[in-house]
mmCIF file of C-alpha atoms in Angstrom:
data_model
loop_
_atom_site.group_PDB
_atom_site.id
_atom_site.type_symbol
_atom_site.label_atom_id
_atom_site.label_comp_id
_atom_site.label_asym_id
_atom_site.label_seq_id
_atom_site.Cartn_x
_atom_site.Cartn_y
_atom_site.Cartn_z
ATOM 1 C CA UNK U 1 0.000 0.000 0.000
ATOM 2 C CA UNK U 2 1.234 3.480 -0.954
ATOM 3 C CA UNK U 3 0.136 6.750 0.681
ATOM 4 C CA UNK U 4 -0.773 9.289 -1.989
ATOM 5 C CA UNK U 5 -1.821 12.945 -1.990
ATOM 6 C CA UNK U 6 -4.232 14.014 -4.762
ATOM 7 C CA UNK U 7 -5.100 17.682 -5.225
ATOM 8 C CA UNK U 8 -8.530 18.818 -6.424
ATOM 9 C CA UNK U 9 -10.262 15.623 -5.360
ATOM 10 C CA UNK U 10 -13.788 16.656 -6.352
ATOM 11 C CA UNK U 11 -12.767 17.280 -9.966
ATOM 12 C CA UNK U 12 -13.775 15.024 -12.849
ATOM 13 C CA UNK U 13 -10.392 13.409 -13.504
ATOM 14 C CA UNK U 14 -9.441 13.347 -9.824
ATOM 15 C CA UNK U 15 -12.471 11.331 -8.733
ATOM 16 C CA UNK U 16 -11.582 8.631 -11.248
ATOM 17 C CA UNK U 17 -7.991 8.670 -10.000
ATOM 18 C CA UNK U 18 -9.306 8.280 -6.448
ATOM 19 C CA UNK U 19 -11.546 5.399 -7.512
ATOM 20 C CA UNK U 20 -8.697 3.480 -9.133
ATOM 21 C CA UNK U 21 -6.271 4.179 -6.278
ATOM 22 C CA UNK U 22 -8.773 2.959 -3.685
ATOM 23 C CA UNK U 23 -9.546 -0.119 -5.804
ATOM 24 C CA UNK U 24 -5.828 -0.929 -5.670
ATOM 25 C CA UNK U 25 -5.835 -0.565 -1.887
ATOM 26 C CA UNK U 26 -3.839 2.633 -1.542
ATOM 27 C CA UNK U 27 -4.275 5.168 1.247
ATOM 28 C CA UNK U 28 -5.289 8.538 -0.192
ATOM 29 C CA UNK U 29 -5.631 12.084 1.105
ATOM 30 C CA UNK U 30 -7.170 14.612 -1.265
ATOM 31 C CA UNK U 31 -7.605 18.367 -1.159
ATOM 32 C CA UNK U 32 -10.952 20.077 -1.743
ATOM 33 C CA UNK U 33 -12.067 23.707 -1.519
ATOM 34 C CA UNK U 34 -14.858 23.256 1.023
ATOM 35 C CA UNK U 35 -16.005 20.932 3.792
ATOM 36 C CA UNK U 36 -19.198 20.289 1.829
ATOM 37 C CA UNK U 37 -17.244 19.021 -1.197
ATOM 38 C CA UNK U 38 -15.117 16.819 1.038
ATOM 39 C CA UNK U 39 -18.103 15.215 2.740
ATOM 40 C CA UNK U 40 -19.845 14.656 -0.609
ATOM 41 C CA UNK U 41 -16.700 12.982 -1.886
ATOM 42 C CA UNK U 42 -16.438 10.663 1.118
ATOM 43 C CA UNK U 43 -20.099 9.772 0.716
ATOM 44 C CA UNK U 44 -19.573 8.824 -2.940
ATOM 45 C CA UNK U 45 -16.705 6.550 -1.848
ATOM 46 C CA UNK U 46 -18.525 5.099 1.145
ATOM 47 C CA UNK U 47 -17.367 1.599 0.195
ATOM 48 C CA UNK U 48 -13.702 2.499 0.591
ATOM 49 C CA UNK U 49 -11.812 0.698 3.343
ATOM 50 C CA UNK U 50 -11.846 2.537 6.648
ATOM 51 C CA UNK U 51 -8.995 4.999 6.890
ATOM 52 C CA UNK U 52 -8.078 4.748 3.200
ATOM 53 C CA UNK U 53 -9.660 8.063 2.144
ATOM 54 C CA UNK U 54 -9.488 11.412 3.881
ATOM 55 C CA UNK U 55 -9.605 15.032 2.773
ATOM 56 C CA UNK U 56 -8.039 18.356 3.665
ATOM 57 C CA UNK U 57 -9.346 21.812 2.800
ATOM 58 C CA UNK U 58 -7.321 24.089 0.539
ATOM 59 C CA UNK U 59 -9.617 27.020 -0.180
ATOM 60 C CA UNK U 60 -7.371 28.755 -2.715
ATOM 61 C CA UNK U 61 -4.392 27.064 -4.362
ATOM 62 C CA UNK U 62 -3.177 30.466 -5.618
ATOM 63 C CA UNK U 63 -2.332 31.595 -2.077
ATOM 64 C CA UNK U 64 1.359 31.311 -1.228
ATOM 65 C CA UNK U 65 1.927 28.416 1.138
ATOM 66 C CA UNK U 66 -1.480 26.863 0.464
ATOM 67 C CA UNK U 67 -0.023 23.334 0.590
ATOM 68 C CA UNK U 68 2.676 23.848 3.224
ATOM 69 C CA UNK U 69 0.805 22.207 6.086
ATOM 70 C CA UNK U 70 -1.435 19.715 4.282
ATOM 71 C CA UNK U 71 1.503 18.012 2.586
ATOM 72 C CA UNK U 72 2.823 16.912 5.982
ATOM 73 C CA UNK U 73 1.528 13.442 6.773
ATOM 74 C CA UNK U 74 2.009 10.553 9.173
ATOM 75 C CA UNK U 75 2.549 8.073 7.628
ATOM 76 C CA UNK U 76 4.274 10.198 4.970
ATOM 77 C CA UNK U 77 3.245 10.535 1.338
ATOM 78 C CA UNK U 78 5.183 8.754 -1.385
ATOM 79 C CA UNK U 79 3.431 10.242 -4.413
ATOM 80 C CA UNK U 80 1.646 13.496 -5.241
ATOM 81 C CA UNK U 81 -0.852 13.773 -8.117
ATOM 82 C CA UNK U 82 -1.753 17.377 -8.894
ATOM 83 C CA UNK U 83 -5.064 17.873 -10.729
ATOM 84 C CA UNK U 84 -6.512 21.058 -9.231
ATOM 85 C CA UNK U 85 -6.682 23.849 -11.800
ATOM 86 C CA UNK U 86 -9.593 25.894 -13.145
ATOM 87 C CA UNK U 87 -11.256 25.128 -16.495
ATOM 88 C CA UNK U 88 -14.337 27.236 -17.168
ATOM 89 C CA UNK U 89 -15.621 29.558 -19.868
ATOM 90 C CA UNK U 90 -16.976 32.481 -17.819
ATOM 91 C CA UNK U 91 -13.656 34.284 -17.532
ATOM 92 C CA UNK U 92 -13.708 37.678 -15.797
ATOM 93 C CA UNK U 93 -10.024 38.119 -14.989
ATOM 94 C CA UNK U 94 -7.675 35.827 -16.911
ATOM 95 C CA UNK U 95 -4.795 36.341 -14.484
ATOM 96 C CA UNK U 96 -6.923 35.710 -11.402
ATOM 97 C CA UNK U 97 -9.162 32.993 -12.898
ATOM 98 C CA UNK U 98 -6.531 30.984 -14.785
ATOM 99 C CA UNK U 99 -2.902 32.016 -14.645
ATOM 100 C CA UNK U 100 -2.391 32.551 -10.913
ATOM 101 C CA UNK U 101 -4.188 29.414 -9.664
ATOM 102 C CA UNK U 102 -2.374 27.185 -12.164
ATOM 103 C CA UNK U 103 1.124 28.647 -11.856
ATOM 104 C CA UNK U 104 1.219 29.579 -8.171
ATOM 105 C CA UNK U 105 -0.655 26.417 -7.238
ATOM 106 C CA UNK U 106 1.723 24.135 -9.128
ATOM 107 C CA UNK U 107 4.960 25.819 -8.024
ATOM 108 C CA UNK U 108 3.654 26.234 -4.478
ATOM 109 C CA UNK U 109 2.888 22.531 -4.289
ATOM 110 C CA UNK U 110 6.356 21.597 -5.559
ATOM 111 C CA UNK U 111 7.957 23.919 -3.004
ATOM 112 C CA UNK U 112 5.876 22.386 -0.217
ATOM 113 C CA UNK U 113 6.806 18.846 -1.256
ATOM 114 C CA UNK U 114 10.501 19.699 -1.421
ATOM 115 C CA UNK U 115 10.415 21.403 1.981
ATOM 116 C CA UNK U 116 8.059 19.214 4.008
ATOM 117 C CA UNK U 117 7.599 15.850 2.255
ATOM 118 C CA UNK U 118 11.056 14.414 1.551
ATOM 119 C CA UNK U 119 9.633 10.906 1.156
ATOM 120 C CA UNK U 120 7.747 11.824 -2.035
ATOM 121 C CA UNK U 121 9.374 10.150 -5.022
ATOM 122 C CA UNK U 122 7.205 11.370 -7.880
ATOM 123 C CA UNK U 123 4.860 14.275 -8.655
ATOM 124 C CA UNK U 124 2.349 14.105 -11.523
ATOM 125 C CA UNK U 125 0.620 17.070 -13.233
ATOM 126 C CA UNK U 126 -1.052 17.620 -16.655
ATOM 127 C CA UNK U 127 -2.750 18.949 -19.855
ATOM 128 C CA UNK U 128 -2.846 18.777 -23.674
ATOM 129 C CA UNK U 129 -3.375 22.538 -23.674
ATOM 130 C CA UNK U 130 0.377 22.775 -23.078
ATOM 131 C CA UNK U 131 1.008 20.887 -26.364
ATOM 132 C CA UNK U 132 -1.596 22.103 -28.869
ATOM 133 C CA UNK U 133 -0.980 25.234 -30.965
ATOM 134 C CA UNK U 134 -4.469 26.548 -31.715
ATOM 135 C CA UNK U 135 -3.158 29.266 -34.027
ATOM 136 C CA UNK U 136 -2.006 26.612 -36.515
ATOM 137 C CA UNK U 137 -5.526 25.215 -36.932
ATOM 138 C CA UNK U 138 -5.881 21.911 -38.808
ATOM 139 C CA UNK U 139 -2.146 21.814 -39.545
ATOM 140 C CA UNK U 140 -2.203 18.894 -42.025
ATOM 141 C CA UNK U 141 1.042 16.945 -42.092
ATOM 142 C CA UNK U 142 2.024 17.735 -38.509
ATOM 143 C CA UNK U 143 1.986 15.046 -35.826
ATOM 144 C CA UNK U 144 1.502 16.251 -32.264
ATOM 145 C CA UNK U 145 3.556 14.503 -29.598
ATOM 146 C CA UNK U 146 5.284 15.166 -26.299
ATOM 147 C CA UNK U 147 7.893 17.191 -28.204
ATOM 148 C CA UNK U 148 5.378 19.973 -28.925
ATOM 149 C CA UNK U 149 4.809 23.035 -26.750
ATOM 150 C CA UNK U 150 1.995 25.555 -27.059
ATOM 151 C CA UNK U 151 3.656 28.910 -27.978
ATOM 152 C CA UNK U 152 0.861 30.946 -26.290
ATOM 153 C CA UNK U 153 1.956 34.086 -24.423
ATOM 154 C CA UNK U 154 0.490 36.008 -21.493
ATOM 155 C CA UNK U 155 -0.410 38.761 -23.950
ATOM 156 C CA UNK U 156 -2.367 36.212 -26.017
ATOM 157 C CA UNK U 157 -4.229 35.102 -22.893
ATOM 158 C CA UNK U 158 -5.163 38.649 -21.902
ATOM 159 C CA UNK U 159 -6.285 39.600 -25.417
ATOM 160 C CA UNK U 160 -8.428 36.493 -25.858
ATOM 161 C CA UNK U 161 -9.077 34.952 -22.421
ATOM 162 C CA UNK U 162 -11.848 32.576 -23.472
ATOM 163 C CA UNK U 163 -9.691 31.053 -26.210
ATOM 164 C CA UNK U 164 -6.269 31.239 -24.588
ATOM 165 C CA UNK U 165 -6.698 31.650 -20.829
ATOM 166 C CA UNK U 166 -6.856 27.982 -19.929
ATOM 167 C CA UNK U 167 -4.246 26.946 -22.494
ATOM 168 C CA UNK U 168 -1.828 29.582 -21.237
ATOM 169 C CA UNK U 169 -2.340 28.598 -17.616
ATOM 170 C CA UNK U 170 -1.566 24.941 -18.272
ATOM 171 C CA UNK U 171 1.387 25.727 -20.521
ATOM 172 C CA UNK U 172 2.970 28.166 -18.065
ATOM 173 C CA UNK U 173 2.306 25.885 -15.085
ATOM 174 C CA UNK U 174 3.926 22.868 -16.740
ATOM 175 C CA UNK U 175 6.939 24.877 -17.893
ATOM 176 C CA UNK U 176 7.379 26.232 -14.360
ATOM 177 C CA UNK U 177 7.183 22.687 -12.985
ATOM 178 C CA UNK U 178 9.978 21.476 -15.279
ATOM 179 C CA UNK U 179 11.985 24.603 -14.481
ATOM 180 C CA UNK U 180 11.580 23.930 -10.754
ATOM 181 C CA UNK U 181 12.863 20.368 -11.091
ATOM 182 C CA UNK U 182 15.792 21.534 -13.216
ATOM 183 C CA UNK U 183 16.899 24.375 -10.937
ATOM 184 C CA UNK U 184 15.926 23.161 -7.455
ATOM 185 C CA UNK U 185 17.031 19.525 -7.818
ATOM 186 C CA UNK U 186 14.361 18.080 -5.462
ATOM 187 C CA UNK U 187 14.334 14.476 -4.218
ATOM 188 C CA UNK U 188 11.338 13.704 -6.415
ATOM 189 C CA UNK U 189 11.033 13.210 -10.175
ATOM 190 C CA UNK U 190 8.275 14.724 -12.318
ATOM 191 C CA UNK U 191 5.928 13.304 -14.939
ATOM 192 C CA UNK U 192 3.203 15.120 -16.842
ATOM 193 C CA UNK U 193 0.024 13.712 -18.369
ATOM 194 C CA UNK U 194 -1.211 15.707 -21.364
ATOM 195 C CA UNK U 195 -4.766 14.746 -22.422
ATOM 196 C CA UNK U 196 -7.055 16.586 -24.913
ATOM 197 C CA UNK U 197 -10.848 16.681 -24.355
ATOM 198 C CA UNK U 198 -11.721 14.212 -21.627
ATOM 199 C CA UNK U 199 -15.022 12.312 -21.849
ATOM 200 C CA UNK U 200 -16.356 9.490 -19.717
ATOM 201 C CA UNK U 201 -18.835 8.610 -16.956
ATOM 202 C CA UNK U 202 -19.603 11.460 -14.588
ATOM 203 C CA UNK U 203 -19.389 11.106 -10.850
ATOM 204 C CA UNK U 204 -22.357 10.036 -8.756
ATOM 205 C CA UNK U 205 -22.014 12.922 -6.297
ATOM 206 C CA UNK U 206 -23.011 15.523 -8.934
ATOM 207 C CA UNK U 207 -26.206 17.278 -7.873
ATOM 208 C CA UNK U 208 -27.402 17.865 -11.454
ATOM 209 C CA UNK U 209 -26.158 18.264 -15.026
ATOM 210 C CA UNK U 210 -25.771 22.040 -14.766
ATOM 211 C CA UNK U 211 -23.468 22.402 -11.778
ATOM 212 C CA UNK U 212 -19.925 21.031 -11.671
ATOM 213 C CA UNK U 213 -20.221 19.012 -14.896
ATOM 214 C CA UNK U 214 -16.779 19.018 -16.488
ATOM 215 C CA UNK U 215 -16.473 21.234 -19.546
ATOM 216 C CA UNK U 216 -15.732 18.432 -22.026
ATOM 217 C CA UNK U 217 -18.776 16.359 -21.028
ATOM 218 C CA UNK U 218 -21.002 19.416 -21.421
ATOM 219 C CA UNK U 219 -20.650 18.853 -25.161
ATOM 220 C CA UNK U 220 -22.159 15.361 -24.879
ATOM 221 C CA UNK U 221 -24.906 16.650 -22.570
ATOM 222 C CA UNK U 222 -25.777 19.428 -25.025
ATOM 223 C CA UNK U 223 -25.993 17.042 -27.990
ATOM 224 C CA UNK U 224 -27.983 14.361 -26.148
ATOM 225 C CA UNK U 225 -30.437 16.828 -24.642
ATOM 226 C CA UNK U 226 -30.990 18.963 -27.758
ATOM 227 C CA UNK U 227 -29.050 22.063 -26.779
ATOM 228 C CA UNK U 228 -26.963 22.322 -29.981
ATOM 229 C CA UNK U 229 -28.259 23.624 -33.317
ATOM 230 C CA UNK U 230 -27.953 21.302 -36.322
ATOM 231 C CA UNK U 231 -25.582 23.749 -38.032
ATOM 232 C CA UNK U 232 -23.283 23.619 -35.038
ATOM 233 C CA UNK U 233 -23.352 19.826 -35.020
ATOM 234 C CA UNK U 234 -22.266 19.667 -38.647
ATOM 235 C CA UNK U 235 -19.797 22.560 -38.767
ATOM 236 C CA UNK U 236 -17.383 21.725 -35.978
ATOM 237 C CA UNK U 237 -14.075 20.268 -37.041
ATOM 238 C CA UNK U 238 -12.800 17.013 -35.538
ATOM 239 C CA UNK U 239 -11.208 17.157 -32.119
ATOM 240 C CA UNK U 240 -8.980 14.828 -30.140
ATOM 241 C CA UNK U 241 -10.415 13.035 -27.140
ATOM 242 C CA UNK U 242 -9.657 10.443 -24.464
ATOM 243 C CA UNK U 243 -11.682 8.566 -21.853
ATOM 244 C CA UNK U 244 -11.314 9.797 -18.277
ATOM 245 C CA UNK U 245 -10.578 6.287 -17.007
ATOM 246 C CA UNK U 246 -7.575 6.076 -19.322
ATOM 247 C CA UNK U 247 -6.407 9.466 -18.092
ATOM 248 C CA UNK U 248 -6.720 8.303 -14.494
ATOM 249 C CA UNK U 249 -4.830 5.100 -15.272
ATOM 250 C CA UNK U 250 -2.080 7.148 -16.951
ATOM 251 C CA UNK U 251 -1.642 9.313 -13.833
ATOM 252 C CA UNK U 252 -1.315 6.254 -11.627
ATOM 253 C CA UNK U 253 0.974 4.382 -14.011
ATOM 254 C CA UNK U 254 3.188 7.453 -14.330
ATOM 255 C CA UNK U 255 3.571 7.371 -10.560
ATOM 256 C CA UNK U 256 4.368 3.657 -10.463
ATOM 257 C CA UNK U 257 6.492 2.948 -13.548
ATOM 258 C CA UNK U 258 10.189 3.658 -13.074
ATOM 259 C CA UNK U 259 10.748 4.639 -16.710
ATOM 260 C CA UNK U 260 8.049 7.324 -16.509
ATOM 261 C CA UNK U 261 10.312 9.593 -14.461
ATOM 262 C CA UNK U 262 10.904 13.046 -15.951
ATOM 263 C CA UNK U 263 8.782 12.460 -19.040
ATOM 264 C CA UNK U 264 5.716 13.999 -20.646
ATOM 265 C CA UNK U 265 2.916 11.684 -21.836
ATOM 266 C CA UNK U 266 0.489 12.615 -24.608
ATOM 267 C CA UNK U 267 -2.571 10.606 -23.528
ATOM 268 C CA UNK U 268 -5.004 10.575 -26.472
ATOM 269 C CA UNK U 269 -7.337 8.061 -28.122
ATOM 270 C CA UNK U 270 -8.173 9.729 -31.419
ATOM 271 C CA UNK U 271 -10.572 12.045 -33.258
ATOM 272 C CA UNK U 272 -14.313 12.512 -32.932
ATOM 273 C CA UNK U 273 -16.988 14.796 -34.386
ATOM 274 C CA UNK U 274 -20.174 16.072 -32.783
ATOM 275 C CA UNK U 275 -22.163 14.245 -35.456
ATOM 276 C CA UNK U 276 -20.712 10.926 -34.299
ATOM 277 C CA UNK U 277 -22.217 11.653 -30.888
ATOM 278 C CA UNK U 278 -25.602 12.186 -32.572
ATOM 279 C CA UNK U 279 -25.464 8.893 -34.439
ATOM 280 C CA UNK U 280 -24.443 6.840 -31.417
ATOM 281 C CA UNK U 281 -27.025 8.457 -29.145
ATOM 282 C CA UNK U 282 -29.747 7.888 -31.753
ATOM 283 C CA UNK U 283 -28.850 4.203 -32.033
ATOM 284 C CA UNK U 284 -28.265 3.393 -28.376
ATOM 285 C CA UNK U 285 -30.752 5.718 -26.645
ATOM 286 C CA UNK U 286 -34.072 5.811 -28.555
ATOM 287 C CA UNK U 287 -35.680 7.790 -25.737
ATOM 288 C CA UNK U 288 -33.320 10.696 -26.503
ATOM 289 C CA UNK U 289 -33.918 10.640 -30.277
ATOM 290 C CA UNK U 290 -36.492 13.413 -29.985
ATOM 291 C CA UNK U 291 -33.711 15.768 -28.893
ATOM 292 C CA UNK U 292 -31.567 15.078 -31.965
ATOM 293 C CA UNK U 293 -31.607 16.650 -35.432
ATOM 294 C CA UNK U 294 -33.381 14.706 -38.150
ATOM 295 C CA UNK U 295 -31.207 11.940 -39.596
ATOM 296 C CA UNK U 296 -29.942 13.005 -43.032
ATOM 297 C CA UNK U 297 -27.697 9.945 -43.485
ATOM 298 C CA UNK U 298 -24.561 12.071 -43.654
ATOM 299 C CA UNK U 299 -21.242 10.345 -43.947
ATOM 300 C CA UNK U 300 -19.866 10.877 -40.461
ATOM 301 C CA UNK U 301 -17.419 8.057 -39.934
ATOM 302 C CA UNK U 302 -14.034 9.179 -38.674
ATOM 303 C CA UNK U 303 -11.127 8.373 -40.921
ATOM 304 C CA UNK U 304 -8.794 8.619 -37.969
ATOM 305 C CA UNK U 305 -8.777 6.899 -34.613
ATOM 306 C CA UNK U 306 -11.841 8.602 -33.187
ATOM 307 C CA UNK U 307 -14.231 5.982 -34.515
ATOM 308 C CA UNK U 308 -15.715 3.070 -32.635
ATOM 309 C CA UNK U 309 -12.611 0.991 -33.113
ATOM 310 C CA UNK U 310 -9.914 1.666 -30.552
ATOM 311 C CA UNK U 311 -6.584 2.768 -32.012
ATOM 312 C CA UNK U 312 -3.530 0.600 -31.830
ATOM 313 C CA UNK U 313 -1.010 3.139 -33.038
ATOM 314 C CA UNK U 314 -0.525 6.723 -34.134
ATOM 315 C CA UNK U 315 -3.393 8.543 -35.787
ATOM 316 C CA UNK U 316 -4.407 11.121 -38.351
ATOM 317 C CA UNK U 317 -7.521 11.975 -40.324
ATOM 318 C CA UNK U 318 -8.287 12.962 -43.902
ATOM 319 C CA UNK U 319 -11.058 13.995 -46.206
ATOM 320 C CA UNK U 320 -14.804 13.517 -46.328
ATOM 321 C CA UNK U 321 -17.838 15.755 -46.098
ATOM 322 C CA UNK U 322 -21.127 16.474 -44.309
ATOM 323 C CA UNK U 323 -19.652 16.792 -40.857
ATOM 324 C CA UNK U 324 -16.671 14.483 -41.132
ATOM 325 C CA UNK U 325 -12.989 15.359 -41.480
ATOM 326 C CA UNK U 326 -11.821 18.258 -43.683
ATOM 327 C CA UNK U 327 -10.698 17.442 -47.227
ATOM 328 C CA UNK U 328 -7.272 19.029 -46.755
ATOM 329 C CA UNK U 329 -6.562 16.786 -43.796
ATOM 330 C CA UNK U 330 -5.769 17.519 -40.175
ATOM 331 C CA UNK U 331 -2.876 17.099 -37.790
ATOM 332 C CA UNK U 332 -1.981 13.638 -36.536
ATOM 333 C CA UNK U 333 -1.039 12.424 -33.075
ATOM 334 C CA UNK U 334 1.529 10.092 -31.580
ATOM 335 C CA UNK U 335 0.454 8.323 -28.376
ATOM 336 C CA UNK U 336 3.105 5.602 -28.571
ATOM 337 C CA UNK U 337 4.959 6.683 -25.435
ATOM 338 C CA UNK U 338 1.814 6.350 -23.304
ATOM 339 C CA UNK U 339 1.183 2.887 -24.710
ATOM 340 C CA UNK U 340 4.755 1.656 -24.557
ATOM 341 C CA UNK U 341 5.794 2.985 -21.132
ATOM 342 C CA UNK U 342 2.506 3.349 -19.248
ATOM 343 C CA UNK U 343 0.780 0.393 -20.886
ATOM 344 C CA UNK U 344 -2.412 2.311 -21.679
ATOM 345 C CA UNK U 345 -4.975 0.422 -23.779
ATOM 346 C CA UNK U 346 -7.395 3.058 -24.951
ATOM 347 C CA UNK U 347 -11.167 2.691 -24.751
ATOM 348 C CA UNK U 348 -13.065 3.121 -28.049
ATOM 349 C CA UNK U 349 -15.323 6.126 -28.639
ATOM 350 C CA UNK U 350 -18.564 4.137 -28.851
ATOM 351 C CA UNK U 351 -17.994 2.468 -25.478
ATOM 352 C CA UNK U 352 -16.954 5.697 -23.797
ATOM 353 C CA UNK U 353 -19.880 7.672 -25.190
ATOM 354 C CA UNK U 354 -22.520 5.093 -24.248
ATOM 355 C CA UNK U 355 -21.250 4.861 -20.678
ATOM 356 C CA UNK U 356 -21.040 8.644 -20.449
ATOM 357 C CA UNK U 357 -24.644 9.152 -21.556
ATOM 358 C CA UNK U 358 -25.841 6.448 -19.155
ATOM 359 C CA UNK U 359 -24.123 8.282 -16.305
ATOM 360 C CA UNK U 360 -25.687 11.583 -17.375
ATOM 361 C CA UNK U 361 -29.101 9.937 -17.333
ATOM 362 C CA UNK U 362 -28.466 8.587 -13.840
ATOM 363 C CA UNK U 363 -27.657 12.082 -12.556
ATOM 364 C CA UNK U 364 -30.652 13.571 -14.394
ATOM 365 C CA UNK U 365 -33.039 11.007 -12.896
ATOM 366 C CA UNK U 366 -31.578 11.535 -9.427
ATOM 367 C CA UNK U 367 -32.105 15.276 -9.664
#
């Protein structure tokens, strides 16, 4: 059994990390912003072994020293998984809402671990936003991998906070983390998990589908419950995605596998389009068909790895029409490091989507 500290425990990815850690028998302490969130979390994991899950309150990760006391533990922590960072669209102050919490929170945590938790051997943090260059668009012929860095600047984030605020925060935070390890020479190694859009079953402690639903899954909710116009369904270009359970597994494997030390991991399954969501929901959930646009038999199959078949290697996508991939092509991706070192076997889109919608229905019926 390993004792592990997970930040942002009530978040979408974090709750799946907690679930898998507890299933493996580890002892976990997680940080949350409020007592209410902590109690709700413990209730949702009521089947966990006694003493294997506890929480601490960190109201604001952007406050200097926020983790100084909570990182001290008896027995001591061996691993830290850092997931707490904002991702929302209602940005009022890009520096306050995105940049400060991500950068100060990440560096502050690393400082606290170095100072007060010498037994920690590995720290894990994340996001694909630190890899993807949105300004390059479809970028046919390019293959994204761990070698890529988002060139976004603070000026870009301030000028266009809704587009660049989150991406800048994750890019700057990860760069600061690597800089800290390079200059401070702590006892621990670092690994970063870089996923794109993260889909998958939502957590049972959600009160409803409007509060606290992760941003990526809001897309599936909006399609399934008729909140997107048909034009929007057909016009969006393909995007990369991954199932939350694979992301959680990658975090844990990166903490456990020796060869994962001091590496980035691009954790991605493949491409999807909104119209694929429509077709799968129509087939698997007849009761939701009334919320969907009329079936026009468009060709919507993904030419890349975002289709129902799980990918076994690198991926790219080219030409078609009516809501599929653009004729000129689109960037590819290389997830080989995550498969080879972490052993990730990615879930297919159809399976992930069906289980996601079922979980959304469960929350909707509960509310």
